[in-house]
PDB file of N, CA and C in Angstrom:
ATOM      1  N   MET N 271      -2.274  -5.763   3.202  1.00  0.00           N
ATOM      2  CA  MET N 271      -0.606  -5.978   3.801  1.00  0.00           C
ATOM      3  C   MET N 271      -0.783  -6.547   5.157  1.00  0.00           C
ATOM      4  N   TYR N 272       0.109  -7.185   5.401  1.00  0.00           N
ATOM      5  CA  TYR N 272       0.083  -8.198   7.229  1.00  0.00           C
ATOM      6  C   TYR N 272       1.556  -8.347   6.812  1.00  0.00           C
ATOM      7  N   GLU N 273       1.413  -7.817   8.362  1.00  0.00           N
ATOM      8  CA  GLU N 273       2.873  -8.234   8.742  1.00  0.00           C
ATOM      9  C   GLU N 273       2.704  -9.117  10.074  1.00  0.00           C
ATOM     10  N   GLY N 274       3.723 -10.242   9.788  1.00  0.00           N
ATOM     11  CA  GLY N 274       3.586 -10.977  10.900  1.00  0.00           C
ATOM     12  C   GLY N 274       4.870 -12.586  10.781  1.00  0.00           C
ATOM     13  N   ALA N 275       4.859 -13.357  11.782  1.00  0.00           N
ATOM     14  CA  ALA N 275       5.673 -14.559  11.707  1.00  0.00           C
ATOM     15  C   ALA N 275       4.562 -15.315  10.567  1.00  0.00           C
ATOM     16  N   ASP N 276       3.919 -15.643  10.245  1.00  0.00           N
ATOM     17  CA  ASP N 276       3.115 -16.134   9.146  1.00  0.00           C
ATOM     18  C   ASP N 276       3.061 -15.456   7.968  1.00  0.00           C
ATOM     19  N   SER N 277       3.393 -14.207   7.501  1.00  0.00           N
ATOM     20  CA  SER N 277       2.916 -13.546   6.627  1.00  0.00           C
ATOM     21  C   SER N 277       3.199 -14.146   5.200  1.00  0.00           C
ATOM     22  N   LYS N 278       4.274 -15.150   5.040  1.00  0.00           N
ATOM     23  CA  LYS N 278       4.518 -15.420   3.566  1.00  0.00           C
ATOM     24  C   LYS N 278       3.315 -16.796   3.680  1.00  0.00           C
ATOM     25  N   GLU N 279       3.082 -17.600   4.509  1.00  0.00           N
ATOM     26  CA  GLU N 279       1.969 -18.469   4.500  1.00  0.00           C
ATOM     27  C   GLU N 279       0.856 -17.826   3.992  1.00  0.00           C
ATOM     28  N   ARG N 280       0.470 -16.785   4.840  1.00  0.00           N
ATOM     29  CA  ARG N 280      -0.689 -15.823   4.558  1.00  0.00           C
ATOM     30  C   ARG N 280      -0.696 -15.463   3.082  1.00  0.00           C
ATOM     31  N   TYR N 281      -0.130 -14.558   2.492  1.00  0.00           N
ATOM     32  CA  TYR N 281       0.563 -14.266   0.944  1.00  0.00           C
ATOM     33  C   TYR N 281       0.429 -15.436   0.177  1.00  0.00           C
ATOM     34  N   ASN N 282       0.891 -16.537   0.452  1.00  0.00           N
ATOM     35  CA  ASN N 282       0.252 -17.693  -0.877  1.00  0.00           C
ATOM     36  C   ASN N 282      -1.019 -17.922  -0.490  1.00  0.00           C
ATOM     37  N   ARG N 283      -1.482 -18.137   0.735  1.00  0.00           N
ATOM     38  CA  ARG N 283      -3.259 -18.550   0.844  1.00  0.00           C
ATOM     39  C   ARG N 283      -3.981 -17.369  -0.178  1.00  0.00           C
ATOM     40  N   ILE N 284      -3.665 -16.239  -0.288  1.00  0.00           N
ATOM     41  CA  ILE N 284      -3.970 -15.339  -1.056  1.00  0.00           C
ATOM     42  C   ILE N 284      -4.161 -15.524  -2.193  1.00  0.00           C
ATOM     43  N   LYS N 285      -2.436 -15.820  -2.607  1.00  0.00           N
ATOM     44  CA  LYS N 285      -2.202 -16.386  -3.866  1.00  0.00           C
ATOM     45  C   LYS N 285      -3.079 -17.039  -4.605  1.00  0.00           C
ATOM     46  N   SER N 286      -3.141 -18.112  -4.059  1.00  0.00           N
ATOM     47  CA  SER N 286      -3.762 -19.449  -4.364  1.00  0.00           C
ATOM     48  C   SER N 286      -5.548 -18.952  -4.766  1.00  0.00           C
ATOM     49  N   LYS N 287      -5.730 -18.005  -3.626  1.00  0.00           N
ATOM     50  CA  LYS N 287      -7.764 -17.937  -3.755  1.00  0.00           C
ATOM     51  C   LYS N 287      -7.708 -17.060  -4.963  1.00  0.00           C
ATOM     52  N   ILE N 288      -6.826 -16.209  -5.065  1.00  0.00           N
ATOM     53  CA  ILE N 288      -7.017 -15.414  -6.202  1.00  0.00           C
ATOM     54  C   ILE N 288      -6.554 -15.967  -7.473  1.00  0.00           C
ATOM     55  N   ILE N 289      -5.722 -16.944  -7.787  1.00  0.00           N
ATOM     56  CA  ILE N 289      -5.342 -17.803  -8.821  1.00  0.00           C
ATOM     57  C   ILE N 289      -6.957 -18.464  -9.182  1.00  0.00           C
ATOM     58  N   LYS N 290      -7.400 -19.166  -7.877  1.00  0.00           N
ATOM     59  CA  LYS N 290      -8.519 -20.450  -8.362  1.00  0.00           C
ATOM     60  C   LYS N 290      -9.782 -19.805  -8.588  1.00  0.00           C
ATOM     61  N   LYS N 291      -9.881 -18.087  -7.999  1.00  0.00           N
ATOM     62  CA  LYS N 291     -11.167 -17.706  -8.390  1.00  0.00           C
ATOM     63  C   LYS N 291     -11.395 -17.146  -9.675  1.00  0.00           C
ATOM     64  N   TYR N 292     -10.068 -16.402  -9.912  1.00  0.00           N
ATOM     65  CA  TYR N 292      -9.950 -15.556 -11.080  1.00  0.00           C
ATOM     66  C   TYR N 292      -9.029 -16.129 -12.330  1.00  0.00           C
ATOM     67  N   SER N 293      -8.050 -15.891 -11.852  1.00  0.00           N
ATOM     68  CA  SER N 293      -6.589 -16.459 -12.691  1.00  0.00           C
ATOM     69  C   SER N 293      -5.671 -16.244 -12.748  1.00  0.00           C
ATOM     70  N   ASN N 294      -4.574 -16.825 -13.612  1.00  0.00           N
ATOM     71  CA  ASN N 294      -3.050 -16.121 -12.954  1.00  0.00           C
ATOM     72  C   ASN N 294      -3.011 -14.899 -13.774  1.00  0.00           C
ATOM     73  N   LYS N 295      -4.002 -14.152 -14.485  1.00  0.00           N
ATOM     74  CA  LYS N 295      -3.617 -13.191 -15.305  1.00  0.00           C
ATOM     75  C   LYS N 295      -3.947 -12.012 -14.423  1.00  0.00           C
ATOM     76  N   TRP N 296      -5.058 -12.242 -13.414  1.00  0.00           N
ATOM     77  CA  TRP N 296      -5.217 -10.913 -12.232  1.00  0.00           C
ATOM     78  C   TRP N 296      -4.319 -11.498 -10.994  1.00  0.00           C
ATOM     79  N   TRP N 297      -3.704 -12.860 -10.675  1.00  0.00           N
ATOM     80  CA  TRP N 297      -2.697 -12.760  -9.960  1.00  0.00           C
ATOM     81  C   TRP N 297      -1.076 -11.792 -10.413  1.00  0.00           C
ATOM     82  N   PHE N 298      -1.221 -11.826 -11.437  1.00  0.00           N
ATOM     83  CA  PHE N 298       0.125 -10.984 -12.267  1.00  0.00           C
ATOM     84  C   PHE N 298      -0.173  -9.674 -11.771  1.00  0.00           C
ATOM     85  N   ASP N 299      -1.450  -8.899 -12.212  1.00  0.00           N
ATOM     86  CA  ASP N 299      -1.706  -7.899 -11.779  1.00  0.00           C
ATOM     87  C   ASP N 299      -1.612  -7.518 -10.500  1.00  0.00           C
ATOM     88  N   VAL N 300      -1.948  -8.184  -9.375  1.00  0.00           N
ATOM     89  CA  VAL N 300      -2.194  -7.972  -8.172  1.00  0.00           C
ATOM     90  C   VAL N 300      -0.444  -7.852  -7.753  1.00  0.00           C
ATOM     91  N   HIS N 301       0.246  -8.992  -8.308  1.00  0.00           N
ATOM     92  CA  HIS N 301       1.612  -9.415  -7.644  1.00  0.00           C
ATOM     93  C   HIS N 301       2.555  -7.970  -8.226  1.00  0.00           C
ATOM     94  N   LYS N 302       2.115  -7.700  -9.078  1.00  0.00           N
ATOM     95  CA  LYS N 302       3.090  -6.437 -10.219  1.00  0.00           C
ATOM     96  C   LYS N 302       2.776  -5.082  -9.093  1.00  0.00           C
ATOM     97  N   ARG N 303       1.196  -4.987  -8.591  1.00  0.00           N
ATOM     98  CA  ARG N 303       0.945  -3.994  -7.262  1.00  0.00           C
ATOM     99  C   ARG N 303       1.953  -4.347  -6.374  1.00  0.00           C
ATOM    100  N   VAL N 304       2.484  -5.384  -5.631  1.00  0.00           N
ATOM    101  CA  VAL N 304       2.813  -5.041  -3.983  1.00  0.00           C
ATOM    102  C   VAL N 304       3.867  -4.793  -3.600  1.00  0.00           C
ATOM    103  N   LYS N 305       4.662  -4.752  -4.659  1.00  0.00           N
ATOM    104  CA  LYS N 305       5.893  -4.020  -4.018  1.00  0.00           C
ATOM    105  C   LYS N 305       5.600  -2.373  -4.011  1.00  0.00           C
ATOM    106  N   PRO N 306       5.322  -1.749  -5.558  1.00  0.00           N
ATOM    107  CA  PRO N 306       4.933  -0.430  -5.033  1.00  0.00           C
ATOM    108  C   PRO N 306       3.890  -0.372  -4.287  1.00  0.00           C
ATOM    109  N   THR N 307       3.129  -0.754  -4.017  1.00  0.00           N
ATOM    110  CA  THR N 307       2.408  -0.366  -2.578  1.00  0.00           C
ATOM    111  C   THR N 307       3.014  -0.490  -1.305  1.00  0.00           C
ATOM    112  N   TYR N 308       3.638  -1.534  -1.147  1.00  0.00           N
ATOM    113  CA  TYR N 308       4.700  -1.865   0.120  1.00  0.00           C
ATOM    114  C   TYR N 308       5.592  -0.777   0.384  1.00  0.00           C
ATOM    115  N   ALA N 309       5.876  -0.280  -0.834  1.00  0.00           N
ATOM    116  CA  ALA N 309       7.002   1.125  -0.712  1.00  0.00           C
ATOM    117  C   ALA N 309       6.373   2.046  -0.192  1.00  0.00           C
ATOM    118  N   ALA N 310       4.897   2.458  -0.699  1.00  0.00           N
ATOM    119  CA  ALA N 310       4.414   3.756  -0.389  1.00  0.00           C
ATOM    120  C   ALA N 310       3.800   3.860   1.218  1.00  0.00           C
ATOM    121  N   LYS N 311       3.342   2.591   1.426  1.00  0.00           N
ATOM    122  CA  LYS N 311       3.206   2.266   2.876  1.00  0.00           C
ATOM    123  C   LYS N 311       4.014   2.532   3.695  1.00  0.00           C
ATOM    124  N   SER N 312       5.408   2.098   3.424  1.00  0.00           N
ATOM    125  CA  SER N 312       6.494   2.209   4.002  1.00  0.00           C
ATOM    126  C   SER N 312       6.986   4.267   4.283  1.00  0.00           C
ATOM    127  N   ARG N 313       7.085   4.159   3.340  1.00  0.00           N
ATOM    128  CA  ARG N 313       6.947   5.768   2.675  1.00  0.00           C
ATOM    129  C   ARG N 313       6.292   6.941   3.752  1.00  0.00           C
ATOM    130  N   LEU N 314       4.883   6.511   3.673  1.00  0.00           N
ATOM    131  CA  LEU N 314       4.147   6.858   4.720  1.00  0.00           C
ATOM    132  C   LEU N 314       4.124   6.528   6.430  1.00  0.00           C
ATOM    133  N   ASP N 315       4.413   5.550   6.596  1.00  0.00           N
ATOM    134  CA  ASP N 315       5.141   5.429   7.804  1.00  0.00           C
ATOM    135  C   ASP N 315       6.035   6.257   8.291  1.00  0.00           C
ATOM    136  N   LYS N 316       7.115   6.308   7.158  1.00  0.00           N
ATOM    137  CA  LYS N 316       8.484   6.905   7.912  1.00  0.00           C
ATOM    138  C   LYS N 316       7.812   8.189   7.805  1.00  0.00           C
ATOM    139  N   GLN N 317       6.674   8.923   7.125  1.00  0.00           N
ATOM    140  CA  GLN N 317       6.726  10.678   7.212  1.00  0.00           C
ATOM    141  C   GLN N 317       5.642  11.017   8.370  1.00  0.00           C
ATOM    142  N   ALA N 318       5.143   9.524   9.445  1.00  0.00           N
ATOM    143  CA  ALA N 318       4.610  10.122  10.058  1.00  0.00           C
ATOM    144  C   ALA N 318       4.787  10.734  10.814  1.00  0.00           C
ATOM    145  N   LEU N 319       3.723  12.064  11.263  1.00  0.00           N
ATOM    146  CA  LEU N 319       3.929  12.904  12.199  1.00  0.00           C
ATOM    147  C   LEU N 319       3.121  12.834  13.376  1.00  0.00           C
ATOM    148  N   GLY N 320       3.936  13.694  14.792  1.00  0.00           N
ATOM    149  CA  GLY N 320       3.697  13.100  15.884  1.00  0.00           C
ATOM    150  C   GLY N 320       2.479  14.191  16.059  1.00  0.00           C
ATOM    151  N   ASN N 321       2.195  13.844  17.476  1.00  0.00           N
ATOM    152  CA  ASN N 321       0.752  14.673  17.857  1.00  0.00           C
ATOM    153  C   ASN N 321       0.758  16.127  17.896  1.00  0.00           C
ATOM    154  N   ALA N 322       1.788  16.683  18.203  1.00  0.00           N
ATOM    155  CA  ALA N 322       2.188  17.871  17.601  1.00  0.00           C
ATOM    156  C   ALA N 322       1.723  18.523  16.709  1.00  0.00           C
ATOM    157  N   ALA N 323       2.689  18.420  15.602  1.00  0.00           N
ATOM    158  CA  ALA N 323       3.088  18.408  14.522  1.00  0.00           C
ATOM    159  C   ALA N 323       1.890  18.165  13.289  1.00  0.00           C
ATOM    160  N   SER N 324       0.987  16.990  14.045  1.00  0.00           N
ATOM    161  CA  SER N 324      -0.610  16.256  13.406  1.00  0.00           C
ATOM    162  C   SER N 324      -1.375  17.981  13.703  1.00  0.00           C
ATOM    163  N   PHE N 325      -1.570  17.960  15.004  1.00  0.00           N
ATOM    164  CA  PHE N 325      -2.538  19.117  15.324  1.00  0.00           C
ATOM    165  C   PHE N 325      -2.680  20.167  14.589  1.00  0.00           C
ATOM    166  N   ALA N 326      -1.030  20.817  14.324  1.00  0.00           N
ATOM    167  CA  ALA N 326      -0.775  21.773  13.899  1.00  0.00           C
ATOM    168  C   ALA N 326      -0.774  22.038  12.475  1.00  0.00           C
ATOM    169  N   ALA N 327      -0.680  20.336  11.253  1.00  0.00           N
ATOM    170  CA  ALA N 327      -1.259  20.393  10.336  1.00  0.00           C
ATOM    171  C   ALA N 327      -3.094  20.552  10.056  1.00  0.00           C
ATOM    172  N   GLN N 328      -3.121  20.157  11.169  1.00  0.00           N
ATOM    173  CA  GLN N 328      -4.814  20.245  10.959  1.00  0.00           C
ATOM    174  C   GLN N 328      -5.316  21.484  11.060  1.00  0.00           C
ATOM    175  N   LYS N 329      -4.939  22.570  11.748  1.00  0.00           N
ATOM    176  CA  LYS N 329      -5.296  23.710  11.910  1.00  0.00           C
ATOM    177  C   LYS N 329      -4.601  24.917  11.277  1.00  0.00           C
ATOM    178  N   SER N 330      -3.604  24.609  10.478  1.00  0.00           N
ATOM    179  CA  SER N 330      -3.097  25.388   9.150  1.00  0.00           C
ATOM    180  C   SER N 330      -2.873  24.981   7.680  1.00  0.00           C
ATOM    181  N   SER N 331      -4.019  25.817   7.188  1.00  0.00           N
ATOM    182  CA  SER N 331      -3.643  25.704   6.020  1.00  0.00           C
ATOM    183  C   SER N 331      -2.560  25.514   4.868  1.00  0.00           C
ATOM    184  N   PHE N 332      -1.304  26.110   5.153  1.00  0.00           N
ATOM    185  CA  PHE N 332      -0.365  25.869   4.519  1.00  0.00           C
ATOM    186  C   PHE N 332       0.469  24.502   5.029  1.00  0.00           C
ATOM    187  N   LEU N 333       0.532  24.030   6.182  1.00  0.00           N
ATOM    188  CA  LEU N 333       1.046  23.247   6.875  1.00  0.00           C
ATOM    189  C   LEU N 333       0.459  21.480   6.613  1.00  0.00           C
ATOM    190  N   GLY N 334      -1.432  21.787   6.245  1.00  0.00           N
ATOM    191  CA  GLY N 334      -2.012  20.909   6.206  1.00  0.00           C
ATOM    192  C   GLY N 334      -1.783  20.806   4.380  1.00  0.00           C
ATOM    193  N   GLY N 335      -1.742  21.825   4.004  1.00  0.00           N
ATOM    194  CA  GLY N 335      -1.308  21.435   2.038  1.00  0.00           C
ATOM    195  C   GLY N 335       0.102  20.622   1.858  1.00  0.00           C
ATOM    196  N   ILE N 336       1.190  20.984   3.109  1.00  0.00           N
ATOM    197  CA  ILE N 336       2.522  20.342   2.440  1.00  0.00           C
ATOM    198  C   ILE N 336       2.361  18.732   2.809  1.00  0.00           C
ATOM    199  N   VAL N 337       1.179  18.609   4.081  1.00  0.00           N
ATOM    200  CA  VAL N 337       1.297  17.271   4.351  1.00  0.00           C
ATOM    201  C   VAL N 337       0.236  16.476   2.818  1.00  0.00           C
ATOM    202  N   GLN N 338      -0.971  17.252   2.514  1.00  0.00           N
ATOM    203  CA  GLN N 338      -1.237  16.569   2.107  1.00  0.00           C
ATOM    204  C   GLN N 338      -0.862  16.120   0.567  1.00  0.00           C
ATOM    205  N   GLU N 339       0.364  17.060   0.395  1.00  0.00           N
ATOM    206  CA  GLU N 339       1.003  16.832  -0.753  1.00  0.00           C
ATOM    207  C   GLU N 339       1.894  15.559  -0.288  1.00  0.00           C
ATOM    208  N   GLN N 340       2.540  15.546   0.581  1.00  0.00           N
ATOM    209  CA  GLN N 340       3.554  14.593   0.447  1.00  0.00           C
ATOM    210  C   GLN N 340       2.375  13.287   0.195  1.00  0.00           C
ATOM    211  N   LEU N 341       1.511  13.396   0.819  1.00  0.00           N
ATOM    212  CA  LEU N 341       0.402  12.390   0.879  1.00  0.00           C
ATOM    213  C   LEU N 341       0.135  11.261  -0.362  1.00  0.00           C
ATOM    214  N   GLN N 342      -0.234  12.570  -1.280  1.00  0.00           N
ATOM    215  CA  GLN N 342      -0.508  12.487  -3.010  1.00  0.00           C
ATOM    216  C   GLN N 342       0.876  12.038  -3.613  1.00  0.00           C
ATOM    217  N   ASP N 343       1.940  12.229  -2.696  1.00  0.00           N
ATOM    218  CA  ASP N 343       2.953  11.820  -3.981  1.00  0.00           C
ATOM    219  C   ASP N 343       3.212  10.201  -3.067  1.00  0.00           C
ATOM    220  N   ALA N 344       3.035   9.979  -1.944  1.00  0.00           N
ATOM    221  CA  ALA N 344       3.455   8.461  -2.067  1.00  0.00           C
ATOM    222  C   ALA N 344       2.186   7.731  -2.333  1.00  0.00           C
ATOM    223  N   LEU N 345       1.604   8.195  -2.494  1.00  0.00           N
ATOM    224  CA  LEU N 345       0.126   7.555  -3.388  1.00  0.00           C
ATOM    225  C   LEU N 345       0.471   7.296  -4.935  1.00  0.00           C
ATOM    226  N   LYS N 346       0.763   8.490  -5.393  1.00  0.00           N
ATOM    227  CA  LYS N 346       1.234   8.208  -6.621  1.00  0.00           C
ATOM    228  C   LYS N 346       2.261   7.181  -6.754  1.00  0.00           C
ATOM    229  N   MET N 347       2.837   6.613  -6.110  1.00  0.00           N
ATOM    230  CA  MET N 347       3.898   5.390  -6.271  1.00  0.00           C
ATOM    231  C   MET N 347       3.374   4.164  -6.766  1.00  0.00           C
ATOM    232  N   ILE N 348       2.097   4.055  -6.341  1.00  0.00           N
ATOM    233  CA  ILE N 348       1.076   2.746  -6.679  1.00  0.00           C
ATOM    234  C   ILE N 348       0.282   3.003  -8.251  1.00  0.00           C
ATOM    235  N   PRO N 349       1.072   1.947  -8.862  1.00  0.00           N
ATOM    236  CA  PRO N 349       0.251   2.214  -9.996  1.00  0.00           C
ATOM    237  C   PRO N 349      -0.844   1.867 -10.382  1.00  0.00           C
ATOM    238  N   SER N 350      -1.647   2.168 -11.549  1.00  0.00           N
ATOM    239  CA  SER N 350      -3.181   2.290 -11.706  1.00  0.00           C
ATOM    240  C   SER N 350      -3.638   1.211 -12.319  1.00  0.00           C
ATOM    241  N   GLU N 351      -2.796   1.217 -13.261  1.00  0.00           N
ATOM    242  CA  GLU N 351      -3.013  -0.195 -14.379  1.00  0.00           C
ATOM    243  C   GLU N 351      -1.939  -1.002 -14.670  1.00  0.00           C
TER     244      GLU N 351
END
């Protein structure tokens, strides 16, 4: 994941390297996972806890379980196959 002014150029460089080294089949597999992965990353960024809440979640098994459950739900958005 790369965010910046030249992100499209970097994306295209990575695309050409994957196609050159492996094939179009690999590229299509990577490409279909990019959007769900970005969505999961955005969801995790939006759910970021502050310092106090993060500390409380580390010390409490109940709050820690809730945070862990939210993390797992976001990671399930990424396709495995």
